[in-house]
């Protein structure tokens, strides 16, 4: 597996999710399996089959998170340019069509959450802004049309 670049916050979020899946979720699933077994014949026991499927999905997710965390490189510690848009950058943009100011933090796909202003560097906006500097003006083609932005500020 290749390197996974995460912010410190993103790393901690994944670490906490892993801990939850390994402790709380495993216990819940184990109890569900135990209960389903008590119902009798396992071959025709839908609750048992559902619990076993939940267990398999949980273990798969645990494995995926362990791999991501094992290959994670926290970008806060990397020597990256502070004056251009890179992963981990907080960017203030002026939408040149609406004159509204928007703020985004550029993160890895694992951390992306547009409802919280966390935009993947691999999204159309992320790809278009990477490497640009303060005061740059760009037009970004997105599925909904063309966005026109001016970069007002870049911070870490």
PDB file of C-alpha atoms in Angstrom, residues 44-103:
ATOM      1  CA  UNK A  44     -31.560 -21.268   8.832  1.00  0.00           C
ATOM      2  CA  UNK A  45     -30.906 -18.547  11.378  1.00  0.00           C
ATOM      3  CA  UNK A  46     -31.102 -15.154   9.617  1.00  0.00           C
ATOM      4  CA  UNK A  47     -29.994 -13.279  12.740  1.00  0.00           C
ATOM      5  CA  UNK A  48     -26.885 -15.430  13.002  1.00  0.00           C
ATOM      6  CA  UNK A  49     -26.045 -14.921   9.314  1.00  0.00           C
ATOM      7  CA  UNK A  50     -26.549 -11.148   9.625  1.00  0.00           C
ATOM      8  CA  UNK A  51     -24.339 -10.987  12.713  1.00  0.00           C
ATOM      9  CA  UNK A  52     -21.603 -13.010  10.987  1.00  0.00           C
ATOM     10  CA  UNK A  53     -21.773 -10.666   7.975  1.00  0.00           C
ATOM     11  CA  UNK A  54     -21.513  -7.662  10.305  1.00  0.00           C
ATOM     12  CA  UNK A  55     -18.496  -9.300  11.925  1.00  0.00           C
ATOM     13  CA  UNK A  56     -16.802  -9.844   8.556  1.00  0.00           C
ATOM     14  CA  UNK A  57     -17.451  -6.233   7.507  1.00  0.00           C
ATOM     15  CA  UNK A  58     -16.136  -4.935  10.820  1.00  0.00           C
ATOM     16  CA  UNK A  59     -12.957  -7.009  10.545  1.00  0.00           C
ATOM     17  CA  UNK A  60     -12.448  -5.815   6.964  1.00  0.00           C
ATOM     18  CA  UNK A  61     -12.819  -2.186   8.065  1.00  0.00           C
ATOM     19  CA  UNK A  62     -10.388  -2.785  10.949  1.00  0.00           C
ATOM     20  CA  UNK A  63      -7.846  -4.236   8.528  1.00  0.00           C
ATOM     21  CA  UNK A  64      -8.249  -1.282   6.128  1.00  0.00           C
ATOM     22  CA  UNK A  65      -7.811   1.266   8.924  1.00  0.00           C
ATOM     23  CA  UNK A  66      -4.764  -0.561  10.295  1.00  0.00           C
ATOM     24  CA  UNK A  67      -3.198  -0.468   6.822  1.00  0.00           C
ATOM     25  CA  UNK A  68      -3.949   3.240   6.368  1.00  0.00           C
ATOM     26  CA  UNK A  69      -2.533   4.117   9.770  1.00  0.00           C
ATOM     27  CA  UNK A  70       0.541   1.939   9.227  1.00  0.00           C
ATOM     28  CA  UNK A  71       1.235   3.776   5.964  1.00  0.00           C
ATOM     29  CA  UNK A  72       0.223   7.210   7.191  1.00  0.00           C
ATOM     30  CA  UNK A  73       2.497  10.181   6.981  1.00  0.00           C
ATOM     31  CA  UNK A  74       1.295  13.150   8.981  1.00  0.00           C
ATOM     32  CA  UNK A  75       1.599  16.189   6.772  1.00  0.00           C
ATOM     33  CA  UNK A  76       1.936  18.621   9.686  1.00  0.00           C
ATOM     34  CA  UNK A  77       5.456  17.292  10.092  1.00  0.00           C
ATOM     35  CA  UNK A  78       6.421  17.578   6.443  1.00  0.00           C
ATOM     36  CA  UNK A  79       8.481  20.412   5.040  1.00  0.00           C
ATOM     37  CA  UNK A  80       6.021  21.851   2.556  1.00  0.00           C
ATOM     38  CA  UNK A  81       5.671  25.277   1.041  1.00  0.00           C
ATOM     39  CA  UNK A  82       3.571  27.560   3.207  1.00  0.00           C
ATOM     40  CA  UNK A  83       2.713  30.055   0.473  1.00  0.00           C
ATOM     41  CA  UNK A  84       0.932  27.742  -1.949  1.00  0.00           C
ATOM     42  CA  UNK A  85      -2.052  25.437  -1.864  1.00  0.00           C
ATOM     43  CA  UNK A  86      -0.981  21.994  -0.657  1.00  0.00           C
ATOM     44  CA  UNK A  87      -2.524  19.255   1.419  1.00  0.00           C
ATOM     45  CA  UNK A  88      -3.182  20.660   4.879  1.00  0.00           C
ATOM     46  CA  UNK A  89      -3.575  24.242   3.635  1.00  0.00           C
ATOM     47  CA  UNK A  90      -6.491  26.380   4.756  1.00  0.00           C
ATOM     48  CA  UNK A  91      -7.524  28.489   1.776  1.00  0.00           C
ATOM     49  CA  UNK A  92      -9.787  31.521   1.667  1.00  0.00           C
ATOM     50  CA  UNK A  93     -11.335  31.995  -1.772  1.00  0.00           C
ATOM     51  CA  UNK A  94     -13.414  34.741  -3.318  1.00  0.00           C
ATOM     52  CA  UNK A  95     -16.068  33.426  -5.689  1.00  0.00           C
ATOM     53  CA  UNK A  96     -15.811  35.971  -8.495  1.00  0.00           C
ATOM     54  CA  UNK A  97     -19.377  35.315  -9.664  1.00  0.00           C
ATOM     55  CA  UNK A  98     -21.177  35.676  -6.323  1.00  0.00           C
ATOM     56  CA  UNK A  99     -18.563  37.758  -4.449  1.00  0.00           C
ATOM     57  CA  UNK A 100     -18.915  35.324  -1.532  1.00  0.00           C
ATOM     58  CA  UNK A 101     -15.873  34.297   0.487  1.00  0.00           C
ATOM     59  CA  UNK A 102     -15.436  30.558   0.975  1.00  0.00           C
ATOM     60  CA  UNK A 103     -12.937  28.763   3.191  1.00  0.00           C
TER      61      UNK A 103
END
